[in-house]
């Protein structure tokens, strides 16, 4: 459902998202990484403002997203230091590992039964000492909601389970903010973790 819905709203999404601000949390995440550090942006959407911001800070960004139209728009901007690939996170294969992984507003779209599979995969893709930053839903469960005239699926697991999954996969939670509000935005949970 989500892939089809994002393909349908890709242009309106870009129009809206490309003029939105970069969260201070993403600014702080970028500051933790050195010049030319490699970053994986999971569910990168149309590439702006997030991947574009990371690249402007001298990071090498690989953005993946399963919605072809979102990636088409991301690629069309020819942002230096970025590559954008069409891929479902769960099918994504690479020999590369990353110094930072970001999933801004994407994990909450993953199927509930696959939520626990995120963490071993992300931990494998992350270098030791590397950072993982992601947003997450605040309520255990799943639901659908309309956005921009289309229907979207959302899911989340308990924050205690996220902590346990991160630790079981060699990652330490550095910060976990519930009900994060910034300007006119609200996110149920924002998590920063580091691979040991
Ligand atoms: C709310 S948008 C966020 C986009 C971008 N991170 C941003 O901040 O503008 C969620 C994105 O996640 C992508 N997505 C959802 N499930 C995915 C999956 N299983 N694999 C890859 N991308 C996915 C959607 O296509 C969509 O572009």
GROMACS .gro file of C-alpha atoms and ligand atoms in nm:
model
  223
    1UNK     CA    1   0.000   0.000   0.000
    2UNK     CA    2   0.269   0.254   0.099
    3UNK     CA    3   0.479   0.212  -0.214
    4UNK     CA    4   0.184   0.277  -0.440
    5UNK     CA    5   0.065   0.568  -0.225
    6UNK     CA    6   0.408   0.736  -0.217
    7UNK     CA    7   0.440   0.694  -0.594
    8UNK     CA    8   0.105   0.872  -0.632
    9UNK     CA    9   0.190   1.165  -0.404
   10UNK     CA   10   0.561   1.199  -0.502
   11UNK     CA   11   0.525   1.538  -0.670
   12UNK     CA   12   0.306   1.697  -0.402
   13UNK     CA   13   0.539   1.547  -0.138
   14UNK     CA   14   0.844   1.706  -0.301
   15UNK     CA   15   0.670   2.042  -0.329
   16UNK     CA   16   0.588   2.035   0.040
   17UNK     CA   17   0.899   1.865   0.181
   18UNK     CA   18   1.167   2.047  -0.016
   19UNK     CA   19   1.090   2.375   0.157
   20UNK     CA   20   1.068   2.226   0.507
   21UNK     CA   21   1.336   2.275   0.772
   22UNK     CA   22   1.608   2.028   0.871
   23UNK     CA   23   1.556   1.905   1.225
   24UNK     CA   24   1.816   2.011   1.482
   25UNK     CA   25   1.851   1.640   1.564
   26UNK     CA   26   1.971   1.574   1.208
   27UNK     CA   27   2.206   1.873   1.229
   28UNK     CA   28   2.354   1.725   1.551
   29UNK     CA   29   2.379   1.379   1.389
   30UNK     CA   30   2.574   1.522   1.093
   31UNK     CA   31   2.812   1.697   1.333
   32UNK     CA   32   2.908   1.363   1.488
   33UNK     CA   33   3.039   1.235   1.154
   34UNK     CA   34   3.368   1.322   0.987
   35UNK     CA   35   3.416   1.465   0.640
   36UNK     CA   36   3.339   1.205   0.370
   37UNK     CA   37   3.182   0.969   0.623
   38UNK     CA   38   2.937   0.733   0.455
   39UNK     CA   39   2.570   0.767   0.545
   40UNK     CA   40   2.280   0.541   0.453
   41UNK     CA   41   1.944   0.722   0.440
   42UNK     CA   42   1.672   0.457   0.467
   43UNK     CA   43   1.342   0.568   0.314
   44UNK     CA   44   1.510   0.882   0.178
   45UNK     CA   45   1.200   0.999  -0.010
   46UNK     CA   46   1.272   1.275  -0.261
   47UNK     CA   47   1.614   1.352  -0.110
   48UNK     CA   48   1.538   1.699   0.021
   49UNK     CA   49   1.588   1.846   0.265
   50UNK     CA   50   1.760   1.561   0.454
   51UNK     CA   51   2.001   1.387   0.212
   52UNK     CA   52   2.076   1.724   0.052
   53UNK     CA   53   2.166   1.870   0.391
   54UNK     CA   54   2.390   1.575   0.485
   55UNK     CA   55   2.571   1.599   0.150
   56UNK     CA   56   2.617   1.975   0.195
   57UNK     CA   57   2.802   1.893   0.518
   58UNK     CA   58   3.056   1.683   0.327
   59UNK     CA   59   2.901   1.341   0.391
   60UNK     CA   60   2.867   1.074   0.121
   61UNK     CA   61   2.502   0.977   0.113
   62UNK     CA   62   2.336   0.663  -0.020
   63UNK     CA   63   1.960   0.702  -0.015
   64UNK     CA   64   1.731   0.404  -0.060
   65UNK     CA   65   1.355   0.407  -0.106
   66UNK     CA   66   1.111   0.155  -0.249
   67UNK     CA   67   0.894   0.415  -0.425
   68UNK     CA   68   1.034   0.463  -0.777
   69UNK     CA   69   0.880   0.809  -0.825
   70UNK     CA   70   1.032   0.938  -0.501
   71UNK     CA   71   1.376   0.817  -0.615
   72UNK     CA   72   1.327   0.965  -0.965
   73UNK     CA   73   1.275   1.307  -0.808
   74UNK     CA   74   1.572   1.257  -0.572
   75UNK     CA   75   1.799   1.163  -0.865
   76UNK     CA   76   1.674   1.445  -1.088
   77UNK     CA   77   1.823   1.706  -0.854
   78UNK     CA   78   2.178   1.578  -0.916
   79UNK     CA   79   2.289   1.655  -0.563
   80UNK     CA   80   2.668   1.610  -0.540
   81UNK     CA   81   2.791   1.342  -0.296
   82UNK     CA   82   2.466   1.145  -0.319
   83UNK     CA   83   2.340   0.830  -0.488
   84UNK     CA   84   1.975   0.729  -0.475
   85UNK     CA   85   1.863   0.370  -0.530
   86UNK     CA   86   1.523   0.207  -0.562
   87UNK     CA   87   1.515  -0.066  -0.299
   88UNK     CA   88   1.294  -0.202  -0.028
   89UNK     CA   89   1.500  -0.187   0.292
   90UNK     CA   90   1.440  -0.558   0.352
   91UNK     CA   91   1.581  -0.647   0.007
   92UNK     CA   92   1.873  -0.403   0.019
   93UNK     CA   93   2.207  -0.583  -0.029
   94UNK     CA   94   2.548  -0.419  -0.030
   95UNK     CA   95   2.907  -0.498   0.060
   96UNK     CA   96   2.942  -0.142   0.190
   97UNK     CA   97   2.917  -0.049   0.555
   98UNK     CA   98   2.828   0.296   0.686
   99UNK     CA   99   2.945   0.543   0.950
  100UNK     CA  100   2.594   0.671   0.997
  101UNK     CA  101   2.246   0.537   0.925
  102UNK     CA  102   1.942   0.758   0.925
  103UNK     CA  103   1.579   0.653   0.899
  104UNK     CA  104   1.375   0.971   0.926
  105UNK     CA  105   1.002   0.888   0.928
  106UNK     CA  106   1.039   0.554   0.751
  107UNK     CA  107   1.060   0.272   1.011
  108UNK     CA  108   0.703   0.350   1.116
  109UNK     CA  109   0.587   0.246   0.768
  110UNK     CA  110   0.744  -0.102   0.792
  111UNK     CA  111   0.517  -0.403   0.850
  112UNK     CA  112   0.472  -0.477   1.221
  113UNK     CA  113   0.589  -0.836   1.176
  114UNK     CA  114   0.916  -0.704   1.027
  115UNK     CA  115   0.993  -0.440   1.293
  116UNK     CA  116   1.227  -0.674   1.485
  117UNK     CA  117   1.418  -0.755   1.164
  118UNK     CA  118   1.529  -0.393   1.126
  119UNK     CA  119   1.789  -0.400   1.403
  120UNK     CA  120   2.012  -0.696   1.308
  121UNK     CA  121   2.020  -0.566   0.951
  122UNK     CA  122   2.102  -0.210   1.048
  123UNK     CA  123   2.369  -0.331   1.293
  124UNK     CA  124   2.534  -0.532   1.012
  125UNK     CA  125   2.539  -0.225   0.787
  126UNK     CA  126   2.692  -0.001   1.054
  127UNK     CA  127   3.066   0.035   1.127
  128UNK     CA  128   3.183   0.007   1.488
  129UNK     CA  129   3.139   0.346   1.651
  130UNK     CA  130   2.884   0.440   1.382
  131UNK     CA  131   2.557   0.616   1.466
  132UNK     CA  132   2.198   0.519   1.396
  133UNK     CA  133   1.930   0.789   1.410
  134UNK     CA  134   1.563   0.711   1.357
  135UNK     CA  135   1.212   0.824   1.431
  136UNK     CA  136   0.950   0.576   1.546
  137UNK     CA  137   0.581   0.562   1.627
  138UNK     CA  138   0.486   0.606   1.992
  139UNK     CA  139   0.224   0.333   2.030
  140UNK     CA  140   0.266  -0.041   1.993
  141UNK     CA  141   0.029  -0.147   1.715
  142UNK     CA  142  -0.061  -0.078   1.354
  143UNK     CA  143  -0.307   0.147   1.174
  144UNK     CA  144  -0.373   0.327   0.847
  145UNK     CA  145  -0.418   0.700   0.796
  146UNK     CA  146  -0.482   0.926   0.497
  147UNK     CA  147  -0.221   1.179   0.384
  148UNK     CA  148  -0.235   1.398   0.072
  149UNK     CA  149  -0.543   1.207  -0.045
  150UNK     CA  150  -0.390   0.857  -0.021
  151UNK     CA  151  -0.398   0.589   0.249
  152UNK     CA  152  -0.079   0.489   0.438
  153UNK     CA  153   0.004   0.202   0.674
  154UNK     CA  154   0.192   0.261   1.002
  155UNK     CA  155   0.324   0.032   1.276
  156UNK     CA  156   0.530   0.051   1.592
  157UNK     CA  157   0.664  -0.167   1.870
  158UNK     CA  158   0.725  -0.083   2.236
  159UNK     CA  159   1.026   0.134   2.317
  160UNK     CA  160   1.143  -0.130   2.569
  161UNK     CA  161   1.157  -0.380   2.280
  162UNK     CA  162   1.353  -0.135   2.064
  163UNK     CA  163   1.612  -0.093   2.343
  164UNK     CA  164   1.637  -0.469   2.386
  165UNK     CA  165   1.673  -0.527   2.009
  166UNK     CA  166   1.940  -0.259   1.976
  167UNK     CA  167   2.139  -0.401   2.268
  168UNK     CA  168   2.105  -0.758   2.142
  169UNK     CA  169   2.261  -0.638   1.816
  170UNK     CA  170   2.560  -0.461   1.971
  171UNK     CA  171   2.419  -0.108   1.974
  172UNK     CA  172   2.389   0.126   2.270
  173UNK     CA  173   2.107   0.378   2.305
  174UNK     CA  174   2.262   0.724   2.338
  175UNK     CA  175   1.939   0.921   2.344
  176UNK     CA  176   1.568   0.841   2.327
  177UNK     CA  177   1.325   1.131   2.315
  178UNK     CA  178   0.953   1.071   2.356
  179UNK     CA  179   0.708   1.325   2.209
  180UNK     CA  180   0.972   1.526   2.027
  181UNK     CA  181   0.832   1.863   1.917
  182UNK     CA  182   1.013   2.109   1.694
  183UNK     CA  183   0.844   2.409   1.530
  184UNK     CA  184   0.511   2.271   1.400
  185UNK     CA  185   0.623   1.904   1.395
  186UNK     CA  186   0.573   1.618   1.641
  187UNK     CA  187   0.738   1.276   1.647
  188UNK     CA  188   0.637   0.998   1.885
  189UNK     CA  189   0.990   0.879   1.947
  190UNK     CA  190   1.336   0.976   1.823
  191UNK     CA  191   1.625   0.738   1.891
  192UNK     CA  192   2.001   0.786   1.857
  193UNK     CA  193   2.212   0.472   1.904
  194UNK     CA  194   2.577   0.386   1.851
  195UNK     CA  195   2.729   0.056   1.746
  196UNK     CA  196   2.985  -0.060   2.002
  197LIG     C1  197   0.741   0.986   0.545
  197LIG     S1  198   0.844   0.955   0.406
  197LIG     C2  199   0.999   1.023   0.463
  197LIG     C3  200   1.093   1.055   0.351
  197LIG     C4  201   1.225   1.121   0.394
  197LIG     N1  202   1.296   1.041   0.492
  197LIG     C5  203   1.201   1.259   0.447
  197LIG     O1  204   1.234   1.286   0.564
  197LIG     O2  205   1.153   1.342   0.371
  197LIG     C6  206   0.872   0.779   0.417
  197LIG     C7  207   0.952   0.720   0.303
  197LIG     O3  208   0.985   0.585   0.337
  197LIG     C8  209   0.974   0.506   0.220
  197LIG     N2  210   0.956   0.364   0.259
  197LIG     C9  211   0.853   0.311   0.329
  197LIG     N3  212   0.871   0.179   0.346
  197LIG    C10  213   0.989   0.148   0.285
  197LIG    C11  214   1.063   0.027   0.269
  197LIG     N4  215   1.017  -0.091   0.317
  197LIG     N5  216   1.182   0.032   0.205
  197LIG    C12  217   1.228   0.150   0.153
  197LIG     N6  218   1.161   0.267   0.164
  197LIG    C13  219   1.044   0.267   0.231
  197LIG    C14  220   0.855   0.565   0.147
  197LIG     O4  221   0.852   0.531   0.011
  197LIG    C15  222   0.876   0.715   0.173
  197LIG     O5  223   0.950   0.776   0.070
   0.00000   0.00000   0.00000
